[in-house]
Amino acid sequence: FHQACSPFIQAARCYARPVRRKRKEFPSQLDDLPPTMLKKDYANVSIINSVDDVVKRLLSLEMASQREKMKIKTQQLVEKVRRSPNDNGSFEVQVAILTAKIRCYEEHLQVHPKDKNNRRRMLMAIDQRRKLLAYLRRVRYATFENTCKQLDIHYALPPPYSRRITKRSLVKKAFCLKVFQEVRKLKAPERLKQRREWQARARAAREKEAQAQSEGTPV
């Protein structure tokens, strides 16, 4: 026997049911990777062309993890800026690897904005990339421009150092100047005495040298 619930009880049950919010879909740097592309470890295997379609699908990016996709994306960014096929450690390659990591952290933080550990890692990677780009800009400007263009990096110059003038800093500066002047006044007699002693010794040395030259004896 099933007894129908009253509208009031039904409304109360619907109110108590948890509401699931839809997660926003943010654009990713991995969206341009085709699902049919093979994983990095199986791309250069010669026997891959003779396997079944099901096996190819299992070895493709459709079934790949986020880490495997990041390997391919990092390799694509490195290929854009590397100097030669054997270049794996130049400044441009390091900038490309850091750029892939930074964009991965940004995508993760859009979904999990309270992840402080990954936010700290992202800021450290940004700071390291800024130092590398500053060195390239100072030493090889053409390479710096090409790297920023190929990796779509908007480099902003660091702001010049400026210190905000406050009432406390002005009072502290005036106090330090006053202390410096008072110390100079206290040390003035001692400095004058030392100066007169140096002048007396220099005068005695000149007189001795002149006397030795007049007598014709070597000094």
PDB file of C-alpha atoms in Angstrom:
ATOM      1  CA  PHE A   1       0.000   0.000   0.000  1.00  0.00           C
ATOM      2  CA  HIS A   2       1.532   3.271  -1.088  1.00  0.00           C
ATOM      3  CA  GLN A   3       0.316   6.472   0.403  1.00  0.00           C
ATOM      4  CA  ALA A   4       0.815   9.638  -1.650  1.00  0.00           C
ATOM      5  CA  CYS A   5       2.815  12.382   0.032  1.00  0.00           C
ATOM      6  CA  SER A   6       1.272  15.758   0.586  1.00  0.00           C
ATOM      7  CA  PRO A   7       2.584  18.692  -1.510  1.00  0.00           C
ATOM      8  CA  PHE A   8       4.098  20.235   1.611  1.00  0.00           C
ATOM      9  CA  ILE A   9       6.221  17.134   2.388  1.00  0.00           C
ATOM     10  CA  GLN A  10       7.260  16.810  -1.261  1.00  0.00           C
ATOM     11  CA  ALA A  11       8.407  20.444  -1.335  1.00  0.00           C
ATOM     12  CA  ALA A  12      10.346  19.922   1.890  1.00  0.00           C
ATOM     13  CA  ARG A  13      12.101  16.867   0.440  1.00  0.00           C
ATOM     14  CA  CYS A  14      13.074  18.786  -2.691  1.00  0.00           C
ATOM     15  CA  TYR A  15      14.382  21.630  -0.555  1.00  0.00           C
ATOM     16  CA  ALA A  16      16.578  19.279   1.493  1.00  0.00           C
ATOM     17  CA  ARG A  17      18.066  17.643  -1.612  1.00  0.00           C
ATOM     18  CA  PRO A  18      21.625  18.942  -2.275  1.00  0.00           C
ATOM     19  CA  VAL A  19      22.006  21.023  -5.375  1.00  0.00           C
ATOM     20  CA  ARG A  20      24.902  20.099  -7.621  1.00  0.00           C
ATOM     21  CA  ARG A  21      26.508  23.017  -9.325  1.00  0.00           C
ATOM     22  CA  LYS A  22      27.815  22.592 -12.807  1.00  0.00           C
ATOM     23  CA  ARG A  23      31.509  23.226 -13.123  1.00  0.00           C
ATOM     24  CA  LYS A  24      32.532  25.816 -15.614  1.00  0.00           C
ATOM     25  CA  GLU A  25      34.535  24.558 -18.533  1.00  0.00           C
ATOM     26  CA  PHE A  26      37.700  26.611 -18.842  1.00  0.00           C
ATOM     27  CA  PRO A  27      39.815  26.605 -22.021  1.00  0.00           C
ATOM     28  CA  SER A  28      42.917  24.447 -21.812  1.00  0.00           C
ATOM     29  CA  GLN A  29      46.221  24.482 -23.661  1.00  0.00           C
ATOM     30  CA  LEU A  30      45.619  20.802 -24.443  1.00  0.00           C
ATOM     31  CA  ASP A  31      42.481  21.455 -26.489  1.00  0.00           C
ATOM     32  CA  ASP A  32      44.430  21.659 -29.759  1.00  0.00           C
ATOM     33  CA  LEU A  33      45.857  18.136 -29.345  1.00  0.00           C
ATOM     34  CA  PRO A  34      43.900  15.721 -31.589  1.00  0.00           C
ATOM     35  CA  PRO A  35      42.574  12.618 -29.767  1.00  0.00           C
ATOM     36  CA  THR A  36      43.906  10.338 -32.510  1.00  0.00           C
ATOM     37  CA  MET A  37      47.517  11.401 -31.902  1.00  0.00           C
ATOM     38  CA  LEU A  38      49.673   8.661 -30.419  1.00  0.00           C
ATOM     39  CA  LYS A  39      51.373   8.981 -27.057  1.00  0.00           C
ATOM     40  CA  LYS A  40      54.956  10.192 -26.932  1.00  0.00           C
ATOM     41  CA  ASP A  41      56.398   6.769 -26.085  1.00  0.00           C
ATOM     42  CA  TYR A  42      54.671   5.044 -29.037  1.00  0.00           C
ATOM     43  CA  ALA A  43      54.929   7.720 -31.731  1.00  0.00           C
ATOM     44  CA  ASN A  44      58.243   6.465 -33.176  1.00  0.00           C
ATOM     45  CA  VAL A  45      57.597   2.721 -32.911  1.00  0.00           C
ATOM     46  CA  SER A  46      57.743   1.101 -36.361  1.00  0.00           C
ATOM     47  CA  ILE A  47      55.292  -1.723 -35.591  1.00  0.00           C
ATOM     48  CA  ILE A  48      52.542   0.718 -34.623  1.00  0.00           C
ATOM     49  CA  ASN A  49      51.212   0.866 -38.214  1.00  0.00           C
ATOM     50  CA  SER A  50      50.428  -2.851 -38.294  1.00  0.00           C
ATOM     51  CA  VAL A  51      48.431  -3.080 -35.065  1.00  0.00           C
ATOM     52  CA  ASP A  52      44.670  -3.203 -34.710  1.00  0.00           C
ATOM     53  CA  ASP A  53      42.508  -0.064 -34.554  1.00  0.00           C
ATOM     54  CA  VAL A  54      41.494  -0.905 -30.983  1.00  0.00           C
ATOM     55  CA  VAL A  55      45.151  -0.996 -29.941  1.00  0.00           C
ATOM     56  CA  LYS A  56      45.800   2.315 -31.692  1.00  0.00           C
ATOM     57  CA  ARG A  57      42.899   3.823 -29.833  1.00  0.00           C
ATOM     58  CA  LEU A  58      44.281   2.558 -26.529  1.00  0.00           C
ATOM     59  CA  LEU A  59      47.694   4.056 -27.342  1.00  0.00           C
ATOM     60  CA  SER A  60      46.278   7.375 -28.527  1.00  0.00           C
ATOM     61  CA  LEU A  61      45.625  10.551 -26.536  1.00  0.00           C
ATOM     62  CA  GLU A  62      41.971   9.622 -26.247  1.00  0.00           C
ATOM     63  CA  MET A  63      42.919   7.178 -23.497  1.00  0.00           C
ATOM     64  CA  ALA A  64      45.940   9.144 -22.224  1.00  0.00           C
ATOM     65  CA  SER A  65      46.328  10.782 -18.850  1.00  0.00           C
ATOM     66  CA  GLN A  66      46.947  14.451 -18.174  1.00  0.00           C
ATOM     67  CA  ARG A  67      50.655  13.835 -17.607  1.00  0.00           C
ATOM     68  CA  GLU A  68      51.080  12.108 -20.961  1.00  0.00           C
ATOM     69  CA  LYS A  69      49.303  14.944 -22.732  1.00  0.00           C
ATOM     70  CA  MET A  70      51.531  17.468 -20.969  1.00  0.00           C
ATOM     71  CA  LYS A  71      54.625  15.654 -22.263  1.00  0.00           C
ATOM     72  CA  ILE A  72      53.455  16.110 -25.851  1.00  0.00           C
ATOM     73  CA  LYS A  73      52.453  19.741 -25.291  1.00  0.00           C
ATOM     74  CA  THR A  74      55.800  20.552 -23.694  1.00  0.00           C
ATOM     75  CA  GLN A  75      57.603  18.884 -26.600  1.00  0.00           C
ATOM     76  CA  GLN A  76      55.605  21.008 -29.059  1.00  0.00           C
ATOM     77  CA  LEU A  77      56.554  24.235 -27.265  1.00  0.00           C
ATOM     78  CA  VAL A  78      60.203  23.179 -27.082  1.00  0.00           C
ATOM     79  CA  GLU A  79      60.268  22.425 -30.838  1.00  0.00           C
ATOM     80  CA  LYS A  80      59.212  26.015 -31.563  1.00  0.00           C
ATOM     81  CA  VAL A  81      62.197  27.670 -29.873  1.00  0.00           C
ATOM     82  CA  ARG A  82      65.047  25.140 -29.731  1.00  0.00           C
ATOM     83  CA  ARG A  83      68.263  26.075 -31.549  1.00  0.00           C
ATOM     84  CA  SER A  84      69.026  22.584 -32.920  1.00  0.00           C
ATOM     85  CA  PRO A  85      67.522  19.079 -32.758  1.00  0.00           C
ATOM     86  CA  ASN A  86      69.916  18.222 -29.915  1.00  0.00           C
ATOM     87  CA  ASP A  87      69.216  21.374 -27.905  1.00  0.00           C
ATOM     88  CA  ASN A  88      67.668  20.346 -24.576  1.00  0.00           C
ATOM     89  CA  GLY A  89      69.012  22.887 -22.081  1.00  0.00           C
ATOM     90  CA  SER A  90      69.256  26.351 -23.602  1.00  0.00           C
ATOM     91  CA  PHE A  91      67.505  29.329 -22.069  1.00  0.00           C
ATOM     92  CA  GLU A  92      64.782  29.201 -24.718  1.00  0.00           C
ATOM     93  CA  VAL A  93      64.049  25.525 -23.982  1.00  0.00           C
ATOM     94  CA  GLN A  94      63.885  26.226 -20.246  1.00  0.00           C
ATOM     95  CA  VAL A  95      61.443  29.066 -20.873  1.00  0.00           C
ATOM     96  CA  ALA A  96      59.247  26.769 -23.000  1.00  0.00           C
ATOM     97  CA  ILE A  97      59.181  24.057 -20.300  1.00  0.00           C
ATOM     98  CA  LEU A  98      58.328  26.598 -17.601  1.00  0.00           C
ATOM     99  CA  THR A  99      55.598  28.091 -19.807  1.00  0.00           C
ATOM    100  CA  ALA A 100      53.893  24.703 -20.162  1.00  0.00           C
ATOM    101  CA  LYS A 101      54.056  24.192 -16.378  1.00  0.00           C
ATOM    102  CA  ILE A 102      52.708  27.670 -15.618  1.00  0.00           C
ATOM    103  CA  ARG A 103      49.733  27.240 -17.945  1.00  0.00           C
ATOM    104  CA  CYS A 104      48.980  23.856 -16.403  1.00  0.00           C
ATOM    105  CA  TYR A 105      49.014  25.426 -12.931  1.00  0.00           C
ATOM    106  CA  GLU A 106      46.741  28.246 -14.118  1.00  0.00           C
ATOM    107  CA  GLU A 107      44.184  25.785 -15.470  1.00  0.00           C
ATOM    108  CA  HIS A 108      44.300  23.794 -12.225  1.00  0.00           C
ATOM    109  CA  LEU A 109      43.817  26.914 -10.088  1.00  0.00           C
ATOM    110  CA  GLN A 110      40.804  27.999 -12.104  1.00  0.00           C
ATOM    111  CA  VAL A 111      39.047  24.845 -10.950  1.00  0.00           C
ATOM    112  CA  HIS A 112      40.646  24.718  -7.472  1.00  0.00           C
ATOM    113  CA  PRO A 113      41.338  28.347  -6.461  1.00  0.00           C
ATOM    114  CA  LYS A 114      42.131  27.423  -2.829  1.00  0.00           C
ATOM    115  CA  ASP A 115      45.065  25.151  -3.670  1.00  0.00           C
ATOM    116  CA  LYS A 116      47.821  27.221  -2.057  1.00  0.00           C
ATOM    117  CA  ASN A 117      50.583  24.681  -2.643  1.00  0.00           C
ATOM    118  CA  ASN A 118      50.194  24.725  -6.428  1.00  0.00           C
ATOM    119  CA  ARG A 119      49.742  28.493  -6.392  1.00  0.00           C
ATOM    120  CA  ARG A 120      53.106  28.808  -4.666  1.00  0.00           C
ATOM    121  CA  ARG A 121      54.715  26.509  -7.247  1.00  0.00           C
ATOM    122  CA  MET A 122      53.206  28.564 -10.062  1.00  0.00           C
ATOM    123  CA  LEU A 123      54.565  31.815  -8.612  1.00  0.00           C
ATOM    124  CA  MET A 124      58.018  30.270  -8.248  1.00  0.00           C
ATOM    125  CA  ALA A 125      57.927  29.097 -11.881  1.00  0.00           C
ATOM    126  CA  ILE A 126      56.808  32.567 -13.029  1.00  0.00           C
ATOM    127  CA  ASP A 127      59.655  34.188 -11.117  1.00  0.00           C
ATOM    128  CA  GLN A 128      62.198  31.760 -12.606  1.00  0.00           C
ATOM    129  CA  ARG A 129      60.864  32.358 -16.128  1.00  0.00           C
ATOM    130  CA  ARG A 130      61.014  36.132 -15.600  1.00  0.00           C
ATOM    131  CA  LYS A 131      64.702  35.880 -14.692  1.00  0.00           C
ATOM    132  CA  LEU A 132      65.482  33.798 -17.788  1.00  0.00           C
ATOM    133  CA  LEU A 133      63.603  36.217 -20.050  1.00  0.00           C
ATOM    134  CA  ALA A 134      65.355  39.202 -18.475  1.00  0.00           C
ATOM    135  CA  TYR A 135      68.731  37.595 -19.201  1.00  0.00           C
ATOM    136  CA  LEU A 136      67.734  36.836 -22.806  1.00  0.00           C
ATOM    137  CA  ARG A 137      66.478  40.381 -23.250  1.00  0.00           C
ATOM    138  CA  ARG A 138      69.775  41.774 -21.984  1.00  0.00           C
ATOM    139  CA  VAL A 139      72.118  39.427 -23.877  1.00  0.00           C
ATOM    140  CA  ARG A 140      70.282  38.217 -27.013  1.00  0.00           C
ATOM    141  CA  TYR A 141      67.380  40.513 -27.754  1.00  0.00           C
ATOM    142  CA  ALA A 142      66.456  38.895 -31.107  1.00  0.00           C
ATOM    143  CA  THR A 143      66.171  35.478 -29.433  1.00  0.00           C
ATOM    144  CA  PHE A 144      64.127  37.050 -26.651  1.00  0.00           C
ATOM    145  CA  GLU A 145      61.648  38.539 -29.137  1.00  0.00           C
ATOM    146  CA  ASN A 146      61.342  35.281 -31.079  1.00  0.00           C
ATOM    147  CA  THR A 147      60.792  33.268 -27.880  1.00  0.00           C
ATOM    148  CA  CYS A 148      58.033  35.584 -26.666  1.00  0.00           C
ATOM    149  CA  LYS A 149      56.387  35.538 -30.087  1.00  0.00           C
ATOM    150  CA  GLN A 150      56.490  31.759 -30.541  1.00  0.00           C
ATOM    151  CA  LEU A 151      55.282  30.988 -27.003  1.00  0.00           C
ATOM    152  CA  ASP A 152      52.741  33.839 -26.886  1.00  0.00           C
ATOM    153  CA  ILE A 153      54.295  35.440 -23.801  1.00  0.00           C
ATOM    154  CA  HIS A 154      53.519  39.060 -22.942  1.00  0.00           C
ATOM    155  CA  TYR A 155      56.666  40.294 -21.182  1.00  0.00           C
ATOM    156  CA  ALA A 156      56.233  43.379 -18.999  1.00  0.00           C
ATOM    157  CA  LEU A 157      59.203  45.353 -17.734  1.00  0.00           C
ATOM    158  CA  PRO A 158      59.603  45.360 -13.954  1.00  0.00           C
ATOM    159  CA  PRO A 159      58.577  48.668 -12.382  1.00  0.00           C
ATOM    160  CA  PRO A 160      61.396  50.961 -11.211  1.00  0.00           C
ATOM    161  CA  TYR A 161      62.085  50.972  -7.501  1.00  0.00           C
ATOM    162  CA  SER A 162      60.167  53.726  -5.781  1.00  0.00           C
ATOM    163  CA  ARG A 163      59.803  54.295  -2.078  1.00  0.00           C
ATOM    164  CA  ARG A 164      56.711  55.993  -0.737  1.00  0.00           C
ATOM    165  CA  ILE A 165      57.582  59.095   1.265  1.00  0.00           C
ATOM    166  CA  THR A 166      55.874  59.090   4.644  1.00  0.00           C
ATOM    167  CA  LYS A 167      55.987  61.379   7.642  1.00  0.00           C
ATOM    168  CA  ARG A 168      57.864  58.768   9.620  1.00  0.00           C
ATOM    169  CA  SER A 169      60.601  58.441   6.968  1.00  0.00           C
ATOM    170  CA  LEU A 170      61.019  62.252   6.805  1.00  0.00           C
ATOM    171  CA  VAL A 171      61.335  62.533  10.595  1.00  0.00           C
ATOM    172  CA  LYS A 172      63.807  59.637  10.653  1.00  0.00           C
ATOM    173  CA  LYS A 173      65.915  61.232   7.913  1.00  0.00           C
ATOM    174  CA  ALA A 174      65.978  64.603   9.696  1.00  0.00           C
ATOM    175  CA  PHE A 175      66.961  62.919  12.973  1.00  0.00           C
ATOM    176  CA  CYS A 176      69.803  60.990  11.285  1.00  0.00           C
ATOM    177  CA  LEU A 177      71.128  64.192   9.680  1.00  0.00           C
ATOM    178  CA  LYS A 178      71.039  65.982  13.031  1.00  0.00           C
ATOM    179  CA  VAL A 179      72.910  63.138  14.745  1.00  0.00           C
ATOM    180  CA  PHE A 180      75.511  63.125  11.954  1.00  0.00           C
ATOM    181  CA  GLN A 181      76.106  66.877  12.302  1.00  0.00           C
ATOM    182  CA  GLU A 182      76.439  66.652  16.077  1.00  0.00           C
ATOM    183  CA  VAL A 183      78.958  63.815  15.793  1.00  0.00           C
ATOM    184  CA  ARG A 184      80.991  65.859  13.296  1.00  0.00           C
ATOM    185  CA  LYS A 185      81.032  68.799  15.716  1.00  0.00           C
ATOM    186  CA  LEU A 186      82.273  66.583  18.533  1.00  0.00           C
ATOM    187  CA  LYS A 187      85.012  65.072  16.373  1.00  0.00           C
ATOM    188  CA  ALA A 188      86.084  68.396  14.802  1.00  0.00           C
ATOM    189  CA  PRO A 189      88.857  69.220  17.369  1.00  0.00           C
ATOM    190  CA  GLU A 190      90.323  65.728  17.052  1.00  0.00           C
ATOM    191  CA  ARG A 191      90.310  65.921  13.250  1.00  0.00           C
ATOM    192  CA  LEU A 192      91.930  69.373  13.390  1.00  0.00           C
ATOM    193  CA  LYS A 193      94.654  68.054  15.689  1.00  0.00           C
ATOM    194  CA  GLN A 194      95.364  65.124  13.348  1.00  0.00           C
ATOM    195  CA  ARG A 195      95.483  67.423  10.335  1.00  0.00           C
ATOM    196  CA  ARG A 196      98.036  69.703  12.050  1.00  0.00           C
ATOM    197  CA  GLU A 197     100.190  66.711  12.995  1.00  0.00           C
ATOM    198  CA  TRP A 198     100.151  65.476   9.359  1.00  0.00           C
ATOM    199  CA  GLN A 199     101.064  68.936   8.120  1.00  0.00           C
ATOM    200  CA  ALA A 200     103.921  69.201  10.649  1.00  0.00           C
ATOM    201  CA  ARG A 201     105.327  65.814   9.649  1.00  0.00           C
ATOM    202  CA  ALA A 202     105.083  66.686   5.955  1.00  0.00           C
ATOM    203  CA  ARG A 203     106.816  70.042   6.573  1.00  0.00           C
ATOM    204  CA  ALA A 204     109.634  68.356   8.524  1.00  0.00           C
ATOM    205  CA  ALA A 205     110.118  65.791   5.753  1.00  0.00           C
ATOM    206  CA  ARG A 206     110.336  68.519   3.112  1.00  0.00           C
ATOM    207  CA  GLU A 207     112.848  70.503   5.165  1.00  0.00           C
ATOM    208  CA  LYS A 208     114.985  67.416   5.721  1.00  0.00           C
ATOM    209  CA  GLU A 209     114.934  66.630   1.997  1.00  0.00           C
ATOM    210  CA  ALA A 210     115.874  70.201   1.078  1.00  0.00           C
ATOM    211  CA  GLN A 211     118.758  70.200   3.609  1.00  0.00           C
ATOM    212  CA  ALA A 212     120.049  66.903   2.252  1.00  0.00           C
ATOM    213  CA  GLN A 213     119.996  68.225  -1.320  1.00  0.00           C
ATOM    214  CA  SER A 214     121.887  71.411  -0.304  1.00  0.00           C
ATOM    215  CA  GLU A 215     124.609  69.404   1.430  1.00  0.00           C
ATOM    216  CA  GLY A 216     124.912  67.007  -1.526  1.00  0.00           C
ATOM    217  CA  THR A 217     124.415  63.851   0.515  1.00  0.00           C
ATOM    218  CA  PRO A 218     122.079  61.115  -0.746  1.00  0.00           C
ATOM    219  CA  VAL A 219     118.766  60.906   0.970  1.00  0.00           C
TER     220      VAL A 219
END
